[in-house]
XYZ file of C-alpha atoms in Angstrom:
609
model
C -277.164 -36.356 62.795
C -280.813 -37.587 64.700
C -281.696 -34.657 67.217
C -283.084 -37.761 69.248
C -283.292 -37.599 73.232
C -285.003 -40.864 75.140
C -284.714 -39.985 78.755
C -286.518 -42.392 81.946
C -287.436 -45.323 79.656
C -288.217 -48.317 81.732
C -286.952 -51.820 80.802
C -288.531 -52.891 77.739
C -289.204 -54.711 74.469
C -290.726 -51.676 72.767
C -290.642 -51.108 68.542
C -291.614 -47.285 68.209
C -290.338 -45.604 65.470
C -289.159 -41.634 66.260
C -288.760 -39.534 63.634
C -285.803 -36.958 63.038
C -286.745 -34.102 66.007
C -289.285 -36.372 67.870
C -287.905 -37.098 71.382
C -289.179 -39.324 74.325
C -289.534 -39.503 77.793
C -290.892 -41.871 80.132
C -291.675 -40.716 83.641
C -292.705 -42.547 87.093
C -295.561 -41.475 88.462
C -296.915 -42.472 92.034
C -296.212 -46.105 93.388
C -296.770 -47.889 90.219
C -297.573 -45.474 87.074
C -295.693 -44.308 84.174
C -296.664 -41.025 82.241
C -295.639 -40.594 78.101
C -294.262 -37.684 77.359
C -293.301 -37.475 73.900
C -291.862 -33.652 72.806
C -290.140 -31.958 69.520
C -286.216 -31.281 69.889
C -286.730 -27.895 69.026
C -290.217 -27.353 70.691
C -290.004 -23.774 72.312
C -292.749 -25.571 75.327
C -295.152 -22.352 75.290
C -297.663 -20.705 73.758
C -301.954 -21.080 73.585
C -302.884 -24.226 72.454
C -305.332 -22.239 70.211
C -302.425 -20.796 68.417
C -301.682 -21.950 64.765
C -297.339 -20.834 65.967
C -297.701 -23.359 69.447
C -295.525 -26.089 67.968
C -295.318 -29.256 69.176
C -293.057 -32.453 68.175
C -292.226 -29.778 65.342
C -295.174 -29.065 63.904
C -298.455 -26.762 64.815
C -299.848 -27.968 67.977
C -303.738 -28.061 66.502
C -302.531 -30.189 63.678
C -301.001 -32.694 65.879
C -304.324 -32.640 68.066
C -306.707 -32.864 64.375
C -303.872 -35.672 62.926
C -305.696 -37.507 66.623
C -308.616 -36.606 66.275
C -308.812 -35.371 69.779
C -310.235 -32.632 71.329
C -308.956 -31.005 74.682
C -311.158 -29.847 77.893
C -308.976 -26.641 78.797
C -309.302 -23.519 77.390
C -308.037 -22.436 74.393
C -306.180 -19.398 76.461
C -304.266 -22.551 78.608
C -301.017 -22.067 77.673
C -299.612 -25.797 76.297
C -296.977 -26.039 79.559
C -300.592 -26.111 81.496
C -302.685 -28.660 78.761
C -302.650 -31.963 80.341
C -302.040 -33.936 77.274
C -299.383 -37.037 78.629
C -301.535 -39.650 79.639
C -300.600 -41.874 82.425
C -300.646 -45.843 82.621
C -299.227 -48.197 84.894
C -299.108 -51.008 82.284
C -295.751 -50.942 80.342
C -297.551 -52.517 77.258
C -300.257 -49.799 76.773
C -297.650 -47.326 77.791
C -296.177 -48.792 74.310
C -299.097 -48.323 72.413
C -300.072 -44.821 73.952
C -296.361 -43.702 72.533
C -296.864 -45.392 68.991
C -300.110 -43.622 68.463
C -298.713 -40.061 70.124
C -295.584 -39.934 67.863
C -296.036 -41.915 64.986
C -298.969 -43.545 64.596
C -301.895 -40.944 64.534
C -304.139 -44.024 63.273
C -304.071 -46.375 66.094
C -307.552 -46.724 67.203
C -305.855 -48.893 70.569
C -303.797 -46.213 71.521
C -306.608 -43.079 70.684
C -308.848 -44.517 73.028
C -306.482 -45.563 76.091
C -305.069 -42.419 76.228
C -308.520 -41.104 76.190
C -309.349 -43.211 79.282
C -306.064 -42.508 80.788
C -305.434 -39.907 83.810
C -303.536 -37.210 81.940
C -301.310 -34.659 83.288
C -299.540 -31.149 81.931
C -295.844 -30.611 81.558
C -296.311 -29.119 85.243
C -297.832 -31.236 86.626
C -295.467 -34.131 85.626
C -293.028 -31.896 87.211
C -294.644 -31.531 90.269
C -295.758 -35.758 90.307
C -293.070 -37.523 89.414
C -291.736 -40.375 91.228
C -287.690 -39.211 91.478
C -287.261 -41.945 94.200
C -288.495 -44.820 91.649
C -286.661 -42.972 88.795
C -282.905 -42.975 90.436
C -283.738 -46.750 91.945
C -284.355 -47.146 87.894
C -281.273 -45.478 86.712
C -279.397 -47.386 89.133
C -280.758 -50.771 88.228
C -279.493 -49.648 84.694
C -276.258 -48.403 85.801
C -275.335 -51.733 87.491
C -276.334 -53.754 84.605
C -274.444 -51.144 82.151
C -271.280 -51.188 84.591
C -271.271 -55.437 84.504
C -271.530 -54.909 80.673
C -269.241 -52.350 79.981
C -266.780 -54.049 82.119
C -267.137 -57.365 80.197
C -266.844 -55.866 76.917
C -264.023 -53.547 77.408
C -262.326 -54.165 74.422
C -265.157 -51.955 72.536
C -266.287 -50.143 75.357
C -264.652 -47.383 77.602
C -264.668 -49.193 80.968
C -261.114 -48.658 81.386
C -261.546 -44.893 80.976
C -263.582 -44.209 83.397
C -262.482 -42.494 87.118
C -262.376 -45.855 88.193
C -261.497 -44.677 91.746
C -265.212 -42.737 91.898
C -266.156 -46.463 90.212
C -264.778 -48.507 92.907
C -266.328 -46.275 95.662
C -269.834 -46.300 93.780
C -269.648 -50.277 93.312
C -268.002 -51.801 96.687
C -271.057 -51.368 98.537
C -273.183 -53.178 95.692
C -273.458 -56.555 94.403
C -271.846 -55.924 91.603
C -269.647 -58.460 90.506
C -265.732 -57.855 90.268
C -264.610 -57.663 86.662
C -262.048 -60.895 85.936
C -258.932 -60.289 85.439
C -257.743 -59.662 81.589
C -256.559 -62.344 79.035
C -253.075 -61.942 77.628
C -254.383 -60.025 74.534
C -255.290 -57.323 76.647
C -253.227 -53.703 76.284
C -250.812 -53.889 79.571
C -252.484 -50.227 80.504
C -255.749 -51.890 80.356
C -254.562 -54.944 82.510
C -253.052 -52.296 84.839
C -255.987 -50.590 85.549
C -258.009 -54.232 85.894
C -255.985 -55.040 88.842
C -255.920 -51.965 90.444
C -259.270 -51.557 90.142
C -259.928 -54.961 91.307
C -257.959 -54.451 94.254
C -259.290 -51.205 95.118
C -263.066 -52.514 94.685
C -262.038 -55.557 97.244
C -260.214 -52.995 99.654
C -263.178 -51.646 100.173
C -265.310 -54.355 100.800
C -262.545 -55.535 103.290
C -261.207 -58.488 101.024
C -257.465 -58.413 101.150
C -256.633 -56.895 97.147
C -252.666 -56.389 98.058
C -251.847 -59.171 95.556
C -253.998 -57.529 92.816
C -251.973 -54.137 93.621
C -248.810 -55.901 93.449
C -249.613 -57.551 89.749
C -250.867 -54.179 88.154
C -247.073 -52.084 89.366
C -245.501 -55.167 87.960
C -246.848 -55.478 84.881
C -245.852 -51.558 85.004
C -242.482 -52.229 85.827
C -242.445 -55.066 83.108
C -243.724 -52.980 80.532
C -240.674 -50.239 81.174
C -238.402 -52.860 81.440
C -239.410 -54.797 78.380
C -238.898 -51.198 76.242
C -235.586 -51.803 76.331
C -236.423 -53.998 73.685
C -233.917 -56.562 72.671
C -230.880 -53.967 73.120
C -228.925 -56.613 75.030
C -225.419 -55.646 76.464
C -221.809 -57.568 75.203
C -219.584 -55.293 78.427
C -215.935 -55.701 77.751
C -213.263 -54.086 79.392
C -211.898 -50.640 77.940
C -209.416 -49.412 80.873
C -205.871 -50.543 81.591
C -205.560 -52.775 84.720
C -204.245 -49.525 86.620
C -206.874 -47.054 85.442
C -209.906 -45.610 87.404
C -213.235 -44.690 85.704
C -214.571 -41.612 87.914
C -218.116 -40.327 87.270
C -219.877 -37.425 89.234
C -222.852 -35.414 88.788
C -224.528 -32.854 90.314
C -228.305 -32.729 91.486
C -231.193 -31.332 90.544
C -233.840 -28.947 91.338
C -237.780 -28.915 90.598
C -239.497 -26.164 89.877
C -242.453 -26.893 88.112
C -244.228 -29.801 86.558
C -242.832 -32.610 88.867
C -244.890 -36.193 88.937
C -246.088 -35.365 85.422
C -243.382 -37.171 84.125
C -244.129 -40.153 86.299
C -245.379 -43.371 84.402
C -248.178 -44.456 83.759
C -249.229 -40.719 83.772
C -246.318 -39.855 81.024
C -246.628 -43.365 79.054
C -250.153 -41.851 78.077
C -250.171 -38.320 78.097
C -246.395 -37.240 77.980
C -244.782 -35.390 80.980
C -243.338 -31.552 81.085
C -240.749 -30.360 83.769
C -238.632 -27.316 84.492
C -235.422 -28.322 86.356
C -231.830 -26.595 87.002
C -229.175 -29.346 87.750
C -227.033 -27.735 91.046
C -223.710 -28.110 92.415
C -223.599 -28.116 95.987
C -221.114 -26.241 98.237
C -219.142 -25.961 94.777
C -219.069 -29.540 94.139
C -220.968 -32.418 92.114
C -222.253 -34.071 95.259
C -222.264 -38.032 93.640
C -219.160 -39.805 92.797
C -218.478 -42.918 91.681
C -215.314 -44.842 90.823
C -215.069 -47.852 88.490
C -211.942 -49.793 88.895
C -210.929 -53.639 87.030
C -210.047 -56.024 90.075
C -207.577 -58.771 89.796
C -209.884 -61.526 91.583
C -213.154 -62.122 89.192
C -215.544 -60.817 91.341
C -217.619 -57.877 92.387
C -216.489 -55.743 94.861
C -219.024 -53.061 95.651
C -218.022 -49.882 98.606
C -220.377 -47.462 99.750
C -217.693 -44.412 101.423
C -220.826 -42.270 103.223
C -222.161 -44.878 104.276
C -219.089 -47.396 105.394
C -220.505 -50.404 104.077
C -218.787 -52.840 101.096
C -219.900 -56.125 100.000
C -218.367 -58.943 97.555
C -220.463 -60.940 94.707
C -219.263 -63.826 93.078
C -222.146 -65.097 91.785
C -225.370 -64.151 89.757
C -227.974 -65.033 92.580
C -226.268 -62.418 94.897
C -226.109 -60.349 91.866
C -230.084 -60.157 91.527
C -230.679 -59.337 94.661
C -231.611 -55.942 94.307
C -234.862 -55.767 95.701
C -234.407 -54.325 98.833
C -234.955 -50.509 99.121
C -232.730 -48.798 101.371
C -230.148 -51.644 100.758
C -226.498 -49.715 100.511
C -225.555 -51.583 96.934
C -229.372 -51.620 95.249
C -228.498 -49.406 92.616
C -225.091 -50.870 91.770
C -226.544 -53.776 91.730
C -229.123 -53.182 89.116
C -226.778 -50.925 86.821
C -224.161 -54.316 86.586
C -227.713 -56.083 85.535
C -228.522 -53.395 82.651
C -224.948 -53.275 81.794
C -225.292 -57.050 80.774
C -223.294 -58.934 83.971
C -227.102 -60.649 83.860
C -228.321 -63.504 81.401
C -231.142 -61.606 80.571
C -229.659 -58.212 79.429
C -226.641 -60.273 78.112
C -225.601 -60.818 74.684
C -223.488 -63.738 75.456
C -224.188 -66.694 77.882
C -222.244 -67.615 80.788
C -222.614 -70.637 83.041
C -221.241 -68.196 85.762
C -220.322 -64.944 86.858
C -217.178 -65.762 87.279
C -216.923 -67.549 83.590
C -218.496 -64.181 82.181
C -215.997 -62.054 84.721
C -212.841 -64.113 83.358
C -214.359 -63.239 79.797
C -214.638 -59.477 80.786
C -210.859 -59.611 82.017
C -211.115 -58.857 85.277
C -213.197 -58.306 88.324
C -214.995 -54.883 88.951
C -214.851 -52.588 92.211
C -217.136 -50.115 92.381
C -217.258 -47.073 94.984
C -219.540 -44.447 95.742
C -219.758 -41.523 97.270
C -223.014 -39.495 98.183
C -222.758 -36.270 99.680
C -226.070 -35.653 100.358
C -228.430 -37.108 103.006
C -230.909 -39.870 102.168
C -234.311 -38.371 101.481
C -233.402 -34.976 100.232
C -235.658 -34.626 97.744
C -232.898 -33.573 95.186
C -233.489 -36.820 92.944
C -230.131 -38.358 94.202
C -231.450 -42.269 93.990
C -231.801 -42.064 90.477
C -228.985 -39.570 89.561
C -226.994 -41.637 91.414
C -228.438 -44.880 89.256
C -227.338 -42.651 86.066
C -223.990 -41.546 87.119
C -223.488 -45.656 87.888
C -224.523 -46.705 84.409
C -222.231 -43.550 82.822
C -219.248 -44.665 84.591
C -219.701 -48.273 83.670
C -221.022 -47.379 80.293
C -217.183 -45.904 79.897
C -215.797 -48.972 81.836
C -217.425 -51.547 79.663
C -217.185 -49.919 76.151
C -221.179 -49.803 75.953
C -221.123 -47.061 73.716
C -224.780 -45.328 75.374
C -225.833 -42.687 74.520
C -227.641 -39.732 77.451
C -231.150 -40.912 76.486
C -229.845 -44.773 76.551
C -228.277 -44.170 80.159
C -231.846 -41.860 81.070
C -233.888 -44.896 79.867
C -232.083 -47.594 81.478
C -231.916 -45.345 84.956
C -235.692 -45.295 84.046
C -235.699 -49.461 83.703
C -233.536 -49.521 86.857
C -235.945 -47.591 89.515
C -238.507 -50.085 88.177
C -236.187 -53.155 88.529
C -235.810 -52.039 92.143
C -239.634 -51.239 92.605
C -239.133 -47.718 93.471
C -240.951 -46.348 90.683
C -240.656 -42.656 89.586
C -240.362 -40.734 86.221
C -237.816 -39.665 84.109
C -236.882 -36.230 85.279
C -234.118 -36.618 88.006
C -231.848 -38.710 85.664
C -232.055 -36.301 83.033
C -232.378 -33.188 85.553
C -228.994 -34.109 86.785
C -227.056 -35.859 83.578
C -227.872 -32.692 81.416
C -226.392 -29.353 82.780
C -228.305 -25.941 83.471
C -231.839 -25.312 83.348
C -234.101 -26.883 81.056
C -237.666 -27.736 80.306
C -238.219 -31.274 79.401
C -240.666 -32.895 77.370
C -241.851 -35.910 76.768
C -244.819 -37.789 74.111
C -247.241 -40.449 75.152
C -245.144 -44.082 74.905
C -243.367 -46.391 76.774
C -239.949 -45.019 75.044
C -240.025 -41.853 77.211
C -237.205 -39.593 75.482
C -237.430 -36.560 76.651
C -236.516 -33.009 74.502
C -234.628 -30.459 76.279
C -235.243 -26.537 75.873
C -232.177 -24.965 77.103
C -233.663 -21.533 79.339
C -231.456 -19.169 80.306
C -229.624 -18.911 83.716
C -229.445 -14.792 84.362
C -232.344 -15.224 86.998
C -229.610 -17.633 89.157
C -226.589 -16.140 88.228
C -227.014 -11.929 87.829
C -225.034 -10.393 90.331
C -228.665 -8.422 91.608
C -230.797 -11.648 91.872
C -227.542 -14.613 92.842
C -228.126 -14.071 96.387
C -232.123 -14.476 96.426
C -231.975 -17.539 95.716
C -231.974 -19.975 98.756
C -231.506 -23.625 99.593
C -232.065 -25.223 103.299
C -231.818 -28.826 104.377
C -234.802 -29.055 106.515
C -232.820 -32.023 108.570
C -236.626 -33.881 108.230
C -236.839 -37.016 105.606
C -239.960 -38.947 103.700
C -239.568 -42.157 101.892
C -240.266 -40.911 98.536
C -241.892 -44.607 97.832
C -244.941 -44.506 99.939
C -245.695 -40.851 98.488
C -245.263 -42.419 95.184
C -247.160 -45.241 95.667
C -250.196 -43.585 96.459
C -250.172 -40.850 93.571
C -249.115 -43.725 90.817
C -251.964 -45.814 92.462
C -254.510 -43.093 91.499
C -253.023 -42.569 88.648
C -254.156 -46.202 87.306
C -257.391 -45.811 88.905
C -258.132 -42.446 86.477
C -258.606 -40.343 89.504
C -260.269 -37.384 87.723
C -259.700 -34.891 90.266
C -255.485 -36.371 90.288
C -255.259 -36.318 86.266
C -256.992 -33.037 86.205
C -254.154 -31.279 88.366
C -251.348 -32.820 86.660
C -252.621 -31.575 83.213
C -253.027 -28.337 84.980
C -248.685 -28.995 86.454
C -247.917 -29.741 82.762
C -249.569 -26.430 81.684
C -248.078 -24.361 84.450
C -244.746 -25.687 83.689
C -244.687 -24.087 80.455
C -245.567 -21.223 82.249
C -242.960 -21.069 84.304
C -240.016 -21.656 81.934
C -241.840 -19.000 80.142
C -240.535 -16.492 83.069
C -237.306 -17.984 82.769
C -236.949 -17.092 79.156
C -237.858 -13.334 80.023
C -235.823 -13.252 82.635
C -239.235 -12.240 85.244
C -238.259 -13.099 88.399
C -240.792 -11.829 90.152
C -243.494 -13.817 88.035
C -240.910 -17.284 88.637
C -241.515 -16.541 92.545
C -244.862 -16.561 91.787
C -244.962 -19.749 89.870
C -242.241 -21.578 92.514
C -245.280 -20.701 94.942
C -248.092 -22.139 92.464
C -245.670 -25.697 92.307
C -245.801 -25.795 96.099
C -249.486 -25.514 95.969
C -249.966 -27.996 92.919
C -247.900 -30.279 94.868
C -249.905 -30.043 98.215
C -253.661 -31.119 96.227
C -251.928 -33.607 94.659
C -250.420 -35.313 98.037
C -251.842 -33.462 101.384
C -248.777 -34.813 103.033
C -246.505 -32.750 101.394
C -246.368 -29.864 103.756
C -246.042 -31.433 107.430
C -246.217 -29.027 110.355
C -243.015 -29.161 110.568
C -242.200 -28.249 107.741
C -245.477 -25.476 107.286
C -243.534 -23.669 110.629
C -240.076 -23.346 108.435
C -242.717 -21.806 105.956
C -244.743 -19.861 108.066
C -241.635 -18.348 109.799
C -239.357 -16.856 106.220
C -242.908 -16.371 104.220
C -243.108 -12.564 105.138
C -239.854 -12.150 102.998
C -240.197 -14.982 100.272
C -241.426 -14.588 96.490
C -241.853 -18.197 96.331
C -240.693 -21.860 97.746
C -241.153 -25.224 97.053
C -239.527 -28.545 98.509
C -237.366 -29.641 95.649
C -238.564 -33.818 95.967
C -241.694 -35.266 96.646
C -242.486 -33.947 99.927
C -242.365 -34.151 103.346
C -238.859 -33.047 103.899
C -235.558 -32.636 102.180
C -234.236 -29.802 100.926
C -236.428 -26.476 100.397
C -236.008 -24.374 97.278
C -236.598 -20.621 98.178
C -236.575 -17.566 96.150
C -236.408 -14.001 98.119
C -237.722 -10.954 97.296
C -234.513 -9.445 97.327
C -231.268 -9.481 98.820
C -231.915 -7.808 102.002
C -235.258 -9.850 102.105
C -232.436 -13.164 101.710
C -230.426 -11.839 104.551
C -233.354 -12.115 106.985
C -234.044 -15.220 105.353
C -230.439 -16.739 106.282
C -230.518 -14.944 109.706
C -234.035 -16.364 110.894
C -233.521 -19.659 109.677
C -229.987 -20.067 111.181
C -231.132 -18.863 114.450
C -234.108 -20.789 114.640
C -232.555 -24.177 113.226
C -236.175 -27.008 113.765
C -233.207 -29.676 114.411
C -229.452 -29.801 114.715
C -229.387 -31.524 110.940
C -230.835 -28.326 109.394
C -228.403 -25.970 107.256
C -228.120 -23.670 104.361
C -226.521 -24.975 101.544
C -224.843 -22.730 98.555
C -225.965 -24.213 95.491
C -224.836 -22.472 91.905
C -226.058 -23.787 88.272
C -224.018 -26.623 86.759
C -222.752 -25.907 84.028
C -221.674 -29.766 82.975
C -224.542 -31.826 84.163
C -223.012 -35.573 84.696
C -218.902 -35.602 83.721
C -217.094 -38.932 83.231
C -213.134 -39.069 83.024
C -210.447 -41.621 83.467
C -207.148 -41.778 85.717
């Protein structure tokens, strides 16, 4: 290893050689001078210059000054900080030559006698003289020409590392140029960040960058999508004309390490999550029911929401896009499930040839019993306890992580977004902590924890859940947090590395059965999850807080934010009663309830008529 350090040197053509220890460093001086400064690595910068110990450039000061020839005016007392021994040139060319001769080349006549003639100053004085105004204007000049370079040759360079949000603010009020966008042999992660960094670079210099946004979350979504692999679908029909397929599952609950497991965080550094899938008022709150349908089409019926709607054809099919749209996620589970060309084994010139292949027509009908925006992961549970009931209905054969993954695929067919925990929060019973590895094949492992904190007879009743009656589209929260995400938002990755670590924490107190220190970390989530989104605690919502807080270990809003439900563990039992009392007497809107919740013990259950 060189102990080398070149600091402040100017643009140049220089050839110095620096031996192993000899450093250099080129300061601005005044309007238009330069001072040399070369120094030893391990040079201790004191001591008399008379004295045979005052090293310098590793070796005894008086034999560098006798190697030179050169004799100095100060006393031999000065201490060497004081000698004024860097000689000062506003030519770049004899600032070359004075450096050759100083560090290497004790013989050059040239450079003896200019640095003779040169102004010199000390090590304080070069402290007290230098330019810093013409130094950063240097260091910038460099940075912009090292950020154009780094950025064209980011295939051997780590351009696409950087906090490219801290980047984008830094460059937008520059001239630096926008980086192209990527050639097809780029990684998609590395196209990903390309156009979000493009667009967030044009943002700011007011140039519309939506479409460069919109290209980096689909090549996201493609990338999920397209880890599927080839595993296309052959659906045939496994029930008797009179049979119903009925799938329901029960939500789940957050407690620590939520967004960590959101892509394209968890595609690179793997996500960890503590969960508890709930039943609700003693019931799995989403249904579904999968029954064949003597004309061949696709009759899809929503029963909470009083809608229905009939497909006959693949177009109508596809169109899936629309969030908020009754039959999205039906929609998109009949598309993974292989009523689609592309997830299809077999071609069809119609739905109706493929339906007349499957045997009959399919009516699907669900049944959520929980308000939209709850933050309770219903969407994609929901998605999940679709593709389970068809997976049953069509004789697909999945497997939990095959249903998990293509719930995964689904939310990103539907351009929702979102991670992996809900599916597998809800399809899996109890409580868990869930991890996952770097890779687009997110497959998580589950560490079963023990329930006794939820279920002991002493601690059931502290344990809390309230519908706030107050909703947030989870999307727009998403979109911002996944956006930053691409950019390499230090201070965002930094917290969710800190979330991952605190979720092992917390299913740590699970396993000893500490409920006091699980209060503590529900209350440490809460806070995680208010840096990373500032919107996550309305006023609203901060008053439900502020008013219960006195008697509360800890509590958390189980989704992304802004509403929903609100997870809350007491202090105790008679700290839960006050709890119930204050919050049913001082409801923030007529929606707003208590719900009873207890542990499920099945996660997502799938029978037949």
């Amino acid at each position: 290893t060189l102990d080398i350090v070149l600091t402040g040197v100017t643009e140049n053509i220089w050839h110095i050689t620096l031996s192993n220890g000899v450093c250099l460093d080129i300061e601005p001086i005044g309007e238009n001078g330069f001072v040399v400064r070369p120094y030893g690595f391990d040079d201790p910068m004191n001591g008399k210059i008379s004295s045979p110990d005052t090293k310098y450039m590793g070796k005894p000061f008086l034999t560098w000054l006798n190697e030179r020839d050169i004799t100095l005016e100060e006393s031999p007392d000065t201490d060497i900080q004081s000698a004024r021994i860097y000689a000062v040139t506003d030519n770049l060319n004899d600032a070359e030559t004075i450096a050759r001769w100083a560090v290497s080349e004790p013989e050059n006549t040239k450079g003896r006698n200019l640095w003779i003639k040169a102004r010199k100053l000390s090590a304080d004085e070069i402290c007290e003289y230098a330019n810093l105004i013409r130094l950063n204007e240097q260091r910038r000049k460099f940075l912009n020409k090292n950020i154009s370079m780094l950025a064209d040759n980011y295939r051997k360079s780590i351009f696409y590392q950087l906090d490219l949000n801290h980047l984008a603010q830094y460059v937008a009020p520059t001239d630096i140029t926008i980086p192209e966008t990527l050639d097809n042999e780029a990684r998609i992660t590395q196209s990903m960040r390309n156009h979000m960094y493009r667009s967030r670079v044009m943002n700011l210099r007011d140039i519309d960058g939506c479409d460069d946004e919109a290209k980096a979350f689909a090549l996201m979504r493609g990338g999920m999508v397209d880890s599927l692999g080839n595993r296309l679908c052959s659906p045939r029909l496994s029930v008797f004309a009179d049979q119903i397929v009925w799938s329901r599952s029960p939500l789940r609950i957050d407690f620590a390490g939520g967004w960590t497991d959101t892509p394209p965080y968890s595609i690179e550094h793997g996500g960890c999550v503590v969960n508890m899938a709930v039943e609700l008022n003693g019931q799995p709150p989403l249904q579904v029911f999968v029954k064949p349908s003597k004309k061949y089409e696709i009759i899809l019926r929503s029963i909470d929401m009083g809608a229905s709607e009939v497909i006959t054809n693949y177009s109508e099919l596809s169109d899936f896009h629309k969030v908020g749209s009754p039959f999205s996620l039906p929609k998109a589970a009949l598309t993974l499930c292989g009523f689609n060309p592309k997830f299809c084994s077999e071609q069809f010139a119609s739905l109706r040839e493929q339906l007349m292949a499957f045997g009959s027509g399919i009516e699907i009908t669900l049944l959520s019993a929980v308000p939209a925006g709850s933050g309770m992961g219903t969407s994609s549970i929901l998605g999940s306890t679709i593709l389970s009931a068809l997976n049953d209905f069509c004789s697909l054969s999945w497997d939990t992580d095959e249903i998990c993954n293509r719930t995964f695929a689904m939310e990103q067919l539907l351009t929702t977004g979102g991670g992996w925990q809900d599916q597998y929060g809800g399809i899996t019973s109890g409580v868990k902590l869930l991890r996952t590895s770097s890779g687009w094949q997110q497959r998580p492992t589950s560490d079963w924890l023990p329930e006794s904190i939820f279920t002991d007879s002493n601690l059931r009743e502290c344990h809390l859940l309230y519908y706030t009656g107050l909703t947030r589209t989870a999307k727009n929260i998403l979109i911002e947090i996944v956006r930053r995400m691409m950019l390499n938002d230090n201070r965002t990755l930094n917290l969710l590395n800190n979330m991952k670590l605190h979720a092992e924490a917390t299913a740590a107190a699970i396993q000893r059965r500490d409920f006091h220190t699980f209060g503590k970390c529900i209350a440490k989530s809460r806070e995680y999850n208010e840096l990373l989104d500032s919107g996550t605690c309305t006023p609203q919502i901060q008053k439900i807080i502020d008013s219960i807080s006195d008697y509360a270990q800890g509590m958390k809003l189980t989704g992304a934010g802004g509403g929903g439900f609100l997870y809350i563990a007491a202090k105790d039992p008679e700290a839960a009663t006050r709890i119930k009392r204050i919050l049913t007497e001082n409801r923030q809107n007529p929606s707003a309830r208590l719900v009873e919740m207890t542990p499920s013990g099945t996660g997502t259950q799938v029978s037949r008529s």
